[in-house]
Amino acid sequence: MRYSTILITGGSGFIGSSLALRLKDKYPKVKIIALDNFKRRGSEINVPILKSHGVEFMHGDIRCPEDLALKDKIGLLIECSAEPSVLAGFGDNPKYIINTNLVGTVNCLELARRDKADIIFLSTSRVYPYEAINALKAKESDSRFEWLAGQKARGFSSQGIDIDFPLDGAKTLYGATKLSSELILTEYIKMYGIRGVINRCGVVAGPGQFGKADQGVVTFWMLAHYFKRNLNYIGFGGQGKQVRDILHVDDLFGLIDLEMRNFNKVNGKIYNAGGGKNCSVSLRELTSACARITENKVNIGSILKDRPGDIKIYLTDNSRVEADLGWRAVKNLAQIFEDTFSWIRENQRELKRII
């Protein structure tokens, strides 16, 4: 391991804390620092867990450059901080999401420039425009929407969306701010000689996630079944046939670990990272899985109106990262669901207070 100190921003959130714990477990001699502002409710309960595993915690906000004035010189920055809601800014003031996802990223890049640190930037599949994705032809089965075969579109195949998919068009403010950050990172790599890699992640799930209706759908759905709370199918006919592929956070760690150890190979690259077509699920199918695992059924309403920026189907084509690093998602849907359920059951008292 070439790094002696690693900073993880958004470090007490789901992905950030998961990566911090796994890194510390695999590389116990490396100093791992997790920085977070506790904007997302529930993230504060991860701090004692991080500290008990030897991860240092800093309460800070990436929007404030002085909070990033670390005494330690870092060798690697893993940028996990974000306002992750696809609904952020709709009908509301956009300043928070812009200041966090764009200005905050620039502040992080300045720290990386100061220390000549490598940077692994977690971006999102939401950089791809939703109208173009929804324009892809699909059919409807009993439980899900499915793309039709034989369509000719750049960056699209039966496996899903590749990084060549056109970026022109609206993406939500979440997607737009993350894409803007990608572009600025690319300039920092060329202009200042730092090394960086971008991972456009799809839906990430697993133990430790505090799911909400607009982010963290697998945990949100499982929590609702576990605590017997009503749900709604929203948009696209209100039948719950929207489809997403799901990536276990352990598999995301596996990718980041590979990138850390092969940085010369991945420097300047952009990768899609998701569960892929074989690890995809519709809301309707997720309902059946949650009901089976929790042994609870809940009432599910139907809202016909689409939510702003919503997508009928998203599947990740991981072929670029598979070709470069030999990485592919290992954990299947059953493992993702069981790991999520076990975590909820073990932490039910705290989770019931938070939700």
PDB file of C-alpha atoms in Angstrom, residues 46-318:
ATOM      1  CA  ASN A  46     -21.610   5.645  12.555  1.00  0.00           C
ATOM      2  CA  VAL A  47     -19.001   7.768  14.344  1.00  0.00           C
ATOM      3  CA  PRO A  48     -18.556   5.482  17.388  1.00  0.00           C
ATOM      4  CA  ILE A  49     -18.313   2.511  15.038  1.00  0.00           C
ATOM      5  CA  LEU A  50     -15.634   4.231  12.958  1.00  0.00           C
ATOM      6  CA  LYS A  51     -13.634   5.214  16.039  1.00  0.00           C
ATOM      7  CA  SER A  52     -13.873   1.725  17.535  1.00  0.00           C
ATOM      8  CA  HIS A  53     -12.207   0.377  14.390  1.00  0.00           C
ATOM      9  CA  GLY A  54      -9.379   2.907  14.472  1.00  0.00           C
ATOM     10  CA  VAL A  55     -10.767   5.334  11.905  1.00  0.00           C
ATOM     11  CA  GLU A  56     -10.223   8.990  12.824  1.00  0.00           C
ATOM     12  CA  PHE A  57     -13.274  11.231  12.529  1.00  0.00           C
ATOM     13  CA  MET A  58     -13.454  14.951  11.727  1.00  0.00           C
ATOM     14  CA  HIS A  59     -16.664  16.965  11.910  1.00  0.00           C
ATOM     15  CA  GLY A  60     -16.399  19.232   8.888  1.00  0.00           C
ATOM     16  CA  ASP A  61     -18.156  20.533   5.810  1.00  0.00           C
ATOM     17  CA  ILE A  62     -16.587  20.445   2.356  1.00  0.00           C
ATOM     18  CA  ARG A  63     -18.333  23.745   1.559  1.00  0.00           C
ATOM     19  CA  CYS A  64     -15.946  25.396   4.023  1.00  0.00           C
ATOM     20  CA  PRO A  65     -12.311  25.364   2.808  1.00  0.00           C
ATOM     21  CA  GLU A  66     -11.066  25.904   6.364  1.00  0.00           C
ATOM     22  CA  ASP A  67     -12.650  22.574   7.378  1.00  0.00           C
ATOM     23  CA  LEU A  68     -10.362  20.897   4.848  1.00  0.00           C
ATOM     24  CA  ALA A  69      -7.195  22.540   6.179  1.00  0.00           C
ATOM     25  CA  LEU A  70      -5.865  19.246   7.540  1.00  0.00           C
ATOM     26  CA  LYS A  71      -2.576  19.091   9.383  1.00  0.00           C
ATOM     27  CA  ASP A  72      -1.904  15.684   7.877  1.00  0.00           C
ATOM     28  CA  LYS A  73      -0.665  15.444   4.329  1.00  0.00           C
ATOM     29  CA  ILE A  74      -2.971  13.041   2.535  1.00  0.00           C
ATOM     30  CA  GLY A  75      -1.942  10.624  -0.180  1.00  0.00           C
ATOM     31  CA  LEU A  76      -5.432   9.717  -1.379  1.00  0.00           C
ATOM     32  CA  LEU A  77      -8.791  11.482  -1.271  1.00  0.00           C
ATOM     33  CA  ILE A  78     -11.926   9.399  -1.767  1.00  0.00           C
ATOM     34  CA  GLU A  79     -14.665  11.914  -2.517  1.00  0.00           C
ATOM     35  CA  CYS A  80     -17.954  10.395  -1.327  1.00  0.00           C
ATOM     36  CA  SER A  81     -19.638  13.574  -0.078  1.00  0.00           C
ATOM     37  CA  ALA A  82     -22.775  14.702  -1.900  1.00  0.00           C
ATOM     38  CA  GLU A  83     -26.332  15.814  -1.660  1.00  0.00           C
ATOM     39  CA  PRO A  84     -27.544  12.577  -3.272  1.00  0.00           C
ATOM     40  CA  SER A  85     -31.246  13.292  -3.765  1.00  0.00           C
ATOM     41  CA  VAL A  86     -32.401  13.389  -7.383  1.00  0.00           C
ATOM     42  CA  LEU A  87     -35.269  15.627  -6.223  1.00  0.00           C
ATOM     43  CA  ALA A  88     -32.985  18.208  -4.601  1.00  0.00           C
ATOM     44  CA  GLY A  89     -33.643  21.702  -5.922  1.00  0.00           C
ATOM     45  CA  PHE A  90     -36.984  20.923  -7.591  1.00  0.00           C
ATOM     46  CA  GLY A  91     -39.362  23.677  -6.488  1.00  0.00           C
ATOM     47  CA  ASP A  92     -36.795  24.841  -3.945  1.00  0.00           C
ATOM     48  CA  ASN A  93     -33.598  26.841  -3.615  1.00  0.00           C
ATOM     49  CA  PRO A  94     -30.777  25.092  -5.517  1.00  0.00           C
ATOM     50  CA  LYS A  95     -27.953  26.713  -3.561  1.00  0.00           C
ATOM     51  CA  TYR A  96     -27.345  23.837  -1.147  1.00  0.00           C
ATOM     52  CA  ILE A  97     -26.929  21.168  -3.791  1.00  0.00           C
ATOM     53  CA  ILE A  98     -24.765  23.421  -5.976  1.00  0.00           C
ATOM     54  CA  ASN A  99     -22.578  24.508  -3.069  1.00  0.00           C
ATOM     55  CA  THR A 100     -22.175  20.931  -1.848  1.00  0.00           C
ATOM     56  CA  ASN A 101     -21.822  18.963  -5.059  1.00  0.00           C
ATOM     57  CA  LEU A 102     -19.876  21.521  -7.073  1.00  0.00           C
ATOM     58  CA  VAL A 103     -18.234  24.158  -4.868  1.00  0.00           C
ATOM     59  CA  GLY A 104     -17.500  21.509  -2.239  1.00  0.00           C
ATOM     60  CA  THR A 105     -15.830  19.321  -4.836  1.00  0.00           C
ATOM     61  CA  VAL A 106     -13.606  22.215  -5.917  1.00  0.00           C
ATOM     62  CA  ASN A 107     -12.554  22.676  -2.288  1.00  0.00           C
ATOM     63  CA  CYS A 108     -11.662  18.984  -2.146  1.00  0.00           C
ATOM     64  CA  LEU A 109      -9.683  19.272  -5.369  1.00  0.00           C
ATOM     65  CA  GLU A 110      -7.747  22.169  -3.898  1.00  0.00           C
ATOM     66  CA  LEU A 111      -6.751  19.964  -0.972  1.00  0.00           C
ATOM     67  CA  ALA A 112      -5.650  17.264  -3.413  1.00  0.00           C
ATOM     68  CA  ARG A 113      -3.654  19.876  -5.354  1.00  0.00           C
ATOM     69  CA  ARG A 114      -2.003  21.112  -2.159  1.00  0.00           C
ATOM     70  CA  ASP A 115      -0.879  17.633  -1.172  1.00  0.00           C
ATOM     71  CA  LYS A 116      -0.398  16.221  -4.698  1.00  0.00           C
ATOM     72  CA  ALA A 117      -2.857  13.541  -3.602  1.00  0.00           C
ATOM     73  CA  ASP A 118      -4.598  11.022  -5.822  1.00  0.00           C
ATOM     74  CA  ILE A 119      -8.394  11.303  -5.965  1.00  0.00           C
ATOM     75  CA  ILE A 120     -11.109   8.721  -6.463  1.00  0.00           C
ATOM     76  CA  PHE A 121     -14.303  10.584  -7.293  1.00  0.00           C
ATOM     77  CA  LEU A 122     -17.661   8.900  -6.799  1.00  0.00           C
ATOM     78  CA  SER A 123     -19.993  10.292  -9.402  1.00  0.00           C
ATOM     79  CA  THR A 124     -23.388   8.996 -10.469  1.00  0.00           C
ATOM     80  CA  SER A 125     -25.279   7.374 -13.307  1.00  0.00           C
ATOM     81  CA  ARG A 126     -27.494  10.458 -13.099  1.00  0.00           C
ATOM     82  CA  VAL A 127     -25.052  12.311 -15.352  1.00  0.00           C
ATOM     83  CA  TYR A 128     -26.893  10.622 -18.235  1.00  0.00           C
ATOM     84  CA  PRO A 129     -29.964  12.631 -19.379  1.00  0.00           C
ATOM     85  CA  TYR A 130     -33.246  11.165 -18.237  1.00  0.00           C
ATOM     86  CA  GLU A 131     -35.271  12.106 -21.331  1.00  0.00           C
ATOM     87  CA  ALA A 132     -32.825  10.279 -23.608  1.00  0.00           C
ATOM     88  CA  ILE A 133     -32.908   7.185 -21.386  1.00  0.00           C
ATOM     89  CA  ASN A 134     -36.695   7.222 -21.238  1.00  0.00           C
ATOM     90  CA  ALA A 135     -36.818   7.574 -25.035  1.00  0.00           C
ATOM     91  CA  LEU A 136     -35.332   4.075 -25.384  1.00  0.00           C
ATOM     92  CA  LYS A 137     -38.069   1.673 -26.432  1.00  0.00           C
ATOM     93  CA  ALA A 138     -39.343  -0.697 -23.749  1.00  0.00           C
ATOM     94  CA  LYS A 139     -41.930  -3.389 -23.275  1.00  0.00           C
ATOM     95  CA  GLU A 140     -43.966  -4.192 -20.202  1.00  0.00           C
ATOM     96  CA  SER A 141     -44.030  -7.629 -18.565  1.00  0.00           C
ATOM     97  CA  ASP A 142     -45.990  -8.773 -15.521  1.00  0.00           C
ATOM     98  CA  SER A 143     -43.443  -7.425 -13.066  1.00  0.00           C
ATOM     99  CA  ARG A 144     -41.131  -4.966 -14.870  1.00  0.00           C
ATOM    100  CA  PHE A 145     -40.297  -2.774 -17.833  1.00  0.00           C
ATOM    101  CA  GLU A 146     -37.665  -4.200 -20.191  1.00  0.00           C
ATOM    102  CA  TRP A 147     -35.741  -2.555 -23.020  1.00  0.00           C
ATOM    103  CA  LEU A 148     -36.472  -3.905 -26.466  1.00  0.00           C
ATOM    104  CA  ALA A 149     -33.615  -5.630 -28.265  1.00  0.00           C
ATOM    105  CA  GLY A 150     -32.075  -4.378 -31.474  1.00  0.00           C
ATOM    106  CA  GLN A 151     -32.172  -0.653 -30.764  1.00  0.00           C
ATOM    107  CA  LYS A 152     -29.461   1.465 -32.356  1.00  0.00           C
ATOM    108  CA  ALA A 153     -28.293   4.135 -29.941  1.00  0.00           C
ATOM    109  CA  ARG A 154     -24.772   5.283 -29.079  1.00  0.00           C
ATOM    110  CA  GLY A 155     -23.609   4.006 -25.710  1.00  0.00           C
ATOM    111  CA  PHE A 156     -26.520   1.593 -25.378  1.00  0.00           C
ATOM    112  CA  SER A 157     -26.755  -2.179 -25.673  1.00  0.00           C
ATOM    113  CA  SER A 158     -28.719  -5.033 -24.166  1.00  0.00           C
ATOM    114  CA  GLN A 159     -26.304  -4.838 -21.211  1.00  0.00           C
ATOM    115  CA  GLY A 160     -27.278  -1.246 -20.425  1.00  0.00           C
ATOM    116  CA  ILE A 161     -25.813   2.256 -20.547  1.00  0.00           C
ATOM    117  CA  ASP A 162     -22.123   2.654 -21.396  1.00  0.00           C
ATOM    118  CA  ILE A 163     -19.982   5.753 -20.793  1.00  0.00           C
ATOM    119  CA  ASP A 164     -20.396   6.726 -24.477  1.00  0.00           C
ATOM    120  CA  PHE A 165     -24.094   7.412 -23.968  1.00  0.00           C
ATOM    121  CA  PRO A 166     -24.710  11.059 -25.016  1.00  0.00           C
ATOM    122  CA  LEU A 167     -24.636  13.561 -22.153  1.00  0.00           C
ATOM    123  CA  ASP A 168     -26.690  16.310 -23.795  1.00  0.00           C
ATOM    124  CA  GLY A 169     -29.939  17.048 -21.994  1.00  0.00           C
ATOM    125  CA  ALA A 170     -31.314  17.650 -18.515  1.00  0.00           C
ATOM    126  CA  LYS A 171     -30.062  15.347 -15.763  1.00  0.00           C
ATOM    127  CA  THR A 172     -31.522  16.824 -12.538  1.00  0.00           C
ATOM    128  CA  LEU A 173     -29.417  19.233 -10.499  1.00  0.00           C
ATOM    129  CA  TYR A 174     -27.861  16.250  -8.748  1.00  0.00           C
ATOM    130  CA  GLY A 175     -26.619  14.824 -12.034  1.00  0.00           C
ATOM    131  CA  ALA A 176     -25.632  18.215 -13.436  1.00  0.00           C
ATOM    132  CA  THR A 177     -23.530  19.159 -10.415  1.00  0.00           C
ATOM    133  CA  LYS A 178     -21.773  15.797 -10.391  1.00  0.00           C
ATOM    134  CA  LEU A 179     -21.024  16.010 -14.117  1.00  0.00           C
ATOM    135  CA  SER A 180     -19.698  19.540 -13.629  1.00  0.00           C
ATOM    136  CA  SER A 181     -17.401  18.207 -10.917  1.00  0.00           C
ATOM    137  CA  GLU A 182     -16.197  15.473 -13.262  1.00  0.00           C
ATOM    138  CA  LEU A 183     -15.247  18.089 -15.844  1.00  0.00           C
ATOM    139  CA  ILE A 184     -13.357  20.190 -13.319  1.00  0.00           C
ATOM    140  CA  LEU A 185     -11.527  17.134 -11.984  1.00  0.00           C
ATOM    141  CA  THR A 186     -10.438  16.324 -15.530  1.00  0.00           C
ATOM    142  CA  GLU A 187      -8.951  19.822 -15.813  1.00  0.00           C
ATOM    143  CA  TYR A 188      -7.120  19.456 -12.479  1.00  0.00           C
ATOM    144  CA  ILE A 189      -5.608  16.190 -13.698  1.00  0.00           C
ATOM    145  CA  LYS A 190      -4.273  17.849 -16.852  1.00  0.00           C
ATOM    146  CA  MET A 191      -3.378  21.237 -15.401  1.00  0.00           C
ATOM    147  CA  TYR A 192      -1.893  20.329 -12.019  1.00  0.00           C
ATOM    148  CA  GLY A 193      -0.633  16.803 -12.533  1.00  0.00           C
ATOM    149  CA  ILE A 194      -2.716  15.137  -9.834  1.00  0.00           C
ATOM    150  CA  ARG A 195      -4.030  11.662 -10.581  1.00  0.00           C
ATOM    151  CA  GLY A 196      -7.731  10.901 -10.542  1.00  0.00           C
ATOM    152  CA  VAL A 197     -10.380   8.397 -11.563  1.00  0.00           C
ATOM    153  CA  ILE A 198     -14.164   8.813 -11.839  1.00  0.00           C
ATOM    154  CA  ASN A 199     -16.712   6.126 -10.997  1.00  0.00           C
ATOM    155  CA  ARG A 200     -20.279   6.711 -12.170  1.00  0.00           C
ATOM    156  CA  CYS A 201     -22.174   4.598  -9.668  1.00  0.00           C
ATOM    157  CA  GLY A 202     -25.705   3.320 -10.013  1.00  0.00           C
ATOM    158  CA  VAL A 203     -27.817   2.284  -7.035  1.00  0.00           C
ATOM    159  CA  VAL A 204     -25.559   1.125  -4.185  1.00  0.00           C
ATOM    160  CA  ALA A 205     -27.047  -0.887  -1.322  1.00  0.00           C
ATOM    161  CA  GLY A 206     -26.129  -3.056   1.624  1.00  0.00           C
ATOM    162  CA  PRO A 207     -25.802  -2.931   5.418  1.00  0.00           C
ATOM    163  CA  GLY A 208     -25.404   0.493   6.991  1.00  0.00           C
ATOM    164  CA  GLN A 209     -27.649   2.476   4.655  1.00  0.00           C
ATOM    165  CA  PHE A 210     -30.353   4.832   5.937  1.00  0.00           C
ATOM    166  CA  GLY A 211     -32.760   4.696   3.022  1.00  0.00           C
ATOM    167  CA  LYS A 212     -35.082   7.482   1.945  1.00  0.00           C
ATOM    168  CA  ALA A 213     -37.784   7.691  -0.685  1.00  0.00           C
ATOM    169  CA  ASP A 214     -35.492   9.661  -3.007  1.00  0.00           C
ATOM    170  CA  GLN A 215     -32.221   7.832  -2.297  1.00  0.00           C
ATOM    171  CA  GLY A 216     -31.382   4.365  -0.970  1.00  0.00           C
ATOM    172  CA  VAL A 217     -34.456   2.596  -2.305  1.00  0.00           C
ATOM    173  CA  VAL A 218     -33.541  -0.976  -1.283  1.00  0.00           C
ATOM    174  CA  THR A 219     -33.113  -0.087   2.378  1.00  0.00           C
ATOM    175  CA  PHE A 220     -36.109   2.268   2.287  1.00  0.00           C
ATOM    176  CA  TRP A 221     -38.325  -0.531   0.952  1.00  0.00           C
ATOM    177  CA  MET A 222     -36.969  -3.096   3.416  1.00  0.00           C
ATOM    178  CA  LEU A 223     -37.377  -0.696   6.352  1.00  0.00           C
ATOM    179  CA  ALA A 224     -40.986  -0.028   5.375  1.00  0.00           C
ATOM    180  CA  HIS A 225     -41.743  -3.747   5.347  1.00  0.00           C
ATOM    181  CA  TYR A 226     -39.859  -4.415   8.570  1.00  0.00           C
ATOM    182  CA  PHE A 227     -41.666  -1.655  10.484  1.00  0.00           C
ATOM    183  CA  LYS A 228     -44.955  -2.135   8.589  1.00  0.00           C
ATOM    184  CA  ARG A 229     -45.136   1.311   7.002  1.00  0.00           C
ATOM    185  CA  ASN A 230     -47.185   2.041   3.897  1.00  0.00           C
ATOM    186  CA  LEU A 231     -45.533   2.693   0.540  1.00  0.00           C
ATOM    187  CA  ASN A 232     -46.430   4.093  -2.870  1.00  0.00           C
ATOM    188  CA  TYR A 233     -45.606   3.157  -6.418  1.00  0.00           C
ATOM    189  CA  ILE A 234     -45.004   6.535  -8.055  1.00  0.00           C
ATOM    190  CA  GLY A 235     -45.120   7.305 -11.757  1.00  0.00           C
ATOM    191  CA  PHE A 236     -44.973   5.281 -14.976  1.00  0.00           C
ATOM    192  CA  GLY A 237     -48.515   4.024 -14.449  1.00  0.00           C
ATOM    193  CA  GLY A 238     -48.150   3.553 -10.695  1.00  0.00           C
ATOM    194  CA  GLN A 239     -47.506  -0.194 -10.991  1.00  0.00           C
ATOM    195  CA  GLY A 240     -43.956  -0.371  -9.597  1.00  0.00           C
ATOM    196  CA  LYS A 241     -42.400  -1.688 -12.784  1.00  0.00           C
ATOM    197  CA  GLN A 242     -39.443   0.728 -12.857  1.00  0.00           C
ATOM    198  CA  VAL A 243     -36.126  -1.144 -12.913  1.00  0.00           C
ATOM    199  CA  ARG A 244     -32.675  -0.433 -11.465  1.00  0.00           C
ATOM    200  CA  ASP A 245     -29.539  -2.521 -11.159  1.00  0.00           C
ATOM    201  CA  ILE A 246     -28.125  -2.777  -7.630  1.00  0.00           C
ATOM    202  CA  LEU A 247     -24.478  -2.809  -6.501  1.00  0.00           C
ATOM    203  CA  HIS A 248     -23.491  -4.178  -3.092  1.00  0.00           C
ATOM    204  CA  VAL A 249     -21.210  -1.788  -1.211  1.00  0.00           C
ATOM    205  CA  ASP A 250     -18.702  -4.645  -0.777  1.00  0.00           C
ATOM    206  CA  ASP A 251     -18.341  -4.830  -4.556  1.00  0.00           C
ATOM    207  CA  LEU A 252     -17.838  -1.077  -4.728  1.00  0.00           C
ATOM    208  CA  PHE A 253     -15.037  -1.426  -2.183  1.00  0.00           C
ATOM    209  CA  GLY A 254     -13.514  -4.152  -4.355  1.00  0.00           C
ATOM    210  CA  LEU A 255     -13.436  -1.741  -7.291  1.00  0.00           C
ATOM    211  CA  ILE A 256     -11.899   1.109  -5.301  1.00  0.00           C
ATOM    212  CA  ASP A 257      -9.282  -1.224  -3.854  1.00  0.00           C
ATOM    213  CA  LEU A 258      -8.308  -2.276  -7.382  1.00  0.00           C
ATOM    214  CA  GLU A 259      -8.093   1.353  -8.484  1.00  0.00           C
ATOM    215  CA  MET A 260      -5.896   2.261  -5.517  1.00  0.00           C
ATOM    216  CA  ARG A 261      -3.461  -0.473  -6.452  1.00  0.00           C
ATOM    217  CA  ASN A 262      -3.509   0.278 -10.200  1.00  0.00           C
ATOM    218  CA  PHE A 263      -3.653   4.058 -10.293  1.00  0.00           C
ATOM    219  CA  ASN A 264      -1.305   4.523 -13.216  1.00  0.00           C
ATOM    220  CA  LYS A 265      -3.635   2.371 -15.264  1.00  0.00           C
ATOM    221  CA  VAL A 266      -6.867   4.136 -14.272  1.00  0.00           C
ATOM    222  CA  ASN A 267      -5.620   7.729 -14.074  1.00  0.00           C
ATOM    223  CA  GLY A 268      -7.894  10.010 -16.076  1.00  0.00           C
ATOM    224  CA  LYS A 269     -10.407   7.236 -16.755  1.00  0.00           C
ATOM    225  CA  ILE A 270     -14.191   7.281 -16.310  1.00  0.00           C
ATOM    226  CA  TYR A 271     -16.000   4.083 -15.434  1.00  0.00           C
ATOM    227  CA  ASN A 272     -19.592   3.017 -14.980  1.00  0.00           C
ATOM    228  CA  ALA A 273     -20.006   0.898 -11.847  1.00  0.00           C
ATOM    229  CA  GLY A 274     -23.213  -0.927 -11.083  1.00  0.00           C
ATOM    230  CA  GLY A 275     -24.716  -4.309 -10.407  1.00  0.00           C
ATOM    231  CA  GLY A 276     -25.427  -4.889 -14.082  1.00  0.00           C
ATOM    232  CA  LYS A 277     -28.336  -6.470 -15.905  1.00  0.00           C
ATOM    233  CA  ASN A 278     -28.172  -9.735 -13.941  1.00  0.00           C
ATOM    234  CA  CYS A 279     -28.487  -7.870 -10.624  1.00  0.00           C
ATOM    235  CA  SER A 280     -31.520  -5.727 -11.459  1.00  0.00           C
ATOM    236  CA  VAL A 281     -34.913  -5.469  -9.799  1.00  0.00           C
ATOM    237  CA  SER A 282     -38.181  -3.600 -10.245  1.00  0.00           C
ATOM    238  CA  LEU A 283     -40.056  -2.034  -7.333  1.00  0.00           C
ATOM    239  CA  ARG A 284     -42.749  -4.668  -7.780  1.00  0.00           C
ATOM    240  CA  GLU A 285     -40.163  -7.450  -7.540  1.00  0.00           C
ATOM    241  CA  LEU A 286     -38.508  -5.696  -4.600  1.00  0.00           C
ATOM    242  CA  THR A 287     -41.863  -5.679  -2.814  1.00  0.00           C
ATOM    243  CA  SER A 288     -42.172  -9.439  -3.194  1.00  0.00           C
ATOM    244  CA  ALA A 289     -38.624  -9.973  -1.933  1.00  0.00           C
ATOM    245  CA  CYS A 290     -39.105  -7.715   1.114  1.00  0.00           C
ATOM    246  CA  ALA A 291     -42.424  -9.345   1.978  1.00  0.00           C
ATOM    247  CA  ARG A 292     -40.832 -12.796   1.795  1.00  0.00           C
ATOM    248  CA  ILE A 293     -37.770 -11.889   3.868  1.00  0.00           C
ATOM    249  CA  THR A 294     -39.552  -9.841   6.568  1.00  0.00           C
ATOM    250  CA  GLU A 295     -42.712 -11.970   6.515  1.00  0.00           C
ATOM    251  CA  ASN A 296     -44.670  -8.717   6.504  1.00  0.00           C
ATOM    252  CA  LYS A 297     -46.989  -7.257   3.895  1.00  0.00           C
ATOM    253  CA  VAL A 298     -47.668  -3.531   3.633  1.00  0.00           C
ATOM    254  CA  ASN A 299     -50.242  -1.452   1.823  1.00  0.00           C
ATOM    255  CA  ILE A 300     -48.884   0.062  -1.377  1.00  0.00           C
ATOM    256  CA  GLY A 301     -50.698   2.956  -3.010  1.00  0.00           C
ATOM    257  CA  SER A 302     -50.524   3.996  -6.649  1.00  0.00           C
ATOM    258  CA  ILE A 303     -49.592   7.512  -7.804  1.00  0.00           C
ATOM    259  CA  LEU A 304     -49.800   7.895 -11.575  1.00  0.00           C
ATOM    260  CA  LYS A 305     -47.921  11.172 -11.955  1.00  0.00           C
ATOM    261  CA  ASP A 306     -44.205  10.815 -12.729  1.00  0.00           C
ATOM    262  CA  ARG A 307     -41.716  12.413 -10.358  1.00  0.00           C
ATOM    263  CA  PRO A 308     -39.429  15.064 -11.880  1.00  0.00           C
ATOM    264  CA  GLY A 309     -36.422  13.500 -13.583  1.00  0.00           C
ATOM    265  CA  ASP A 310     -37.496   9.915 -12.913  1.00  0.00           C
ATOM    266  CA  ILE A 311     -36.307   7.083 -15.136  1.00  0.00           C
ATOM    267  CA  LYS A 312     -38.226   4.024 -16.284  1.00  0.00           C
ATOM    268  CA  ILE A 313     -35.199   1.710 -16.565  1.00  0.00           C
ATOM    269  CA  TYR A 314     -31.521   2.041 -15.763  1.00  0.00           C
ATOM    270  CA  LEU A 315     -29.000  -0.771 -16.195  1.00  0.00           C
ATOM    271  CA  THR A 316     -25.231  -0.330 -15.982  1.00  0.00           C
ATOM    272  CA  ASP A 317     -22.890  -1.541 -18.692  1.00  0.00           C
ATOM    273  CA  ASN A 318     -19.641  -2.245 -16.786  1.00  0.00           C
TER     274      ASN A 318
END
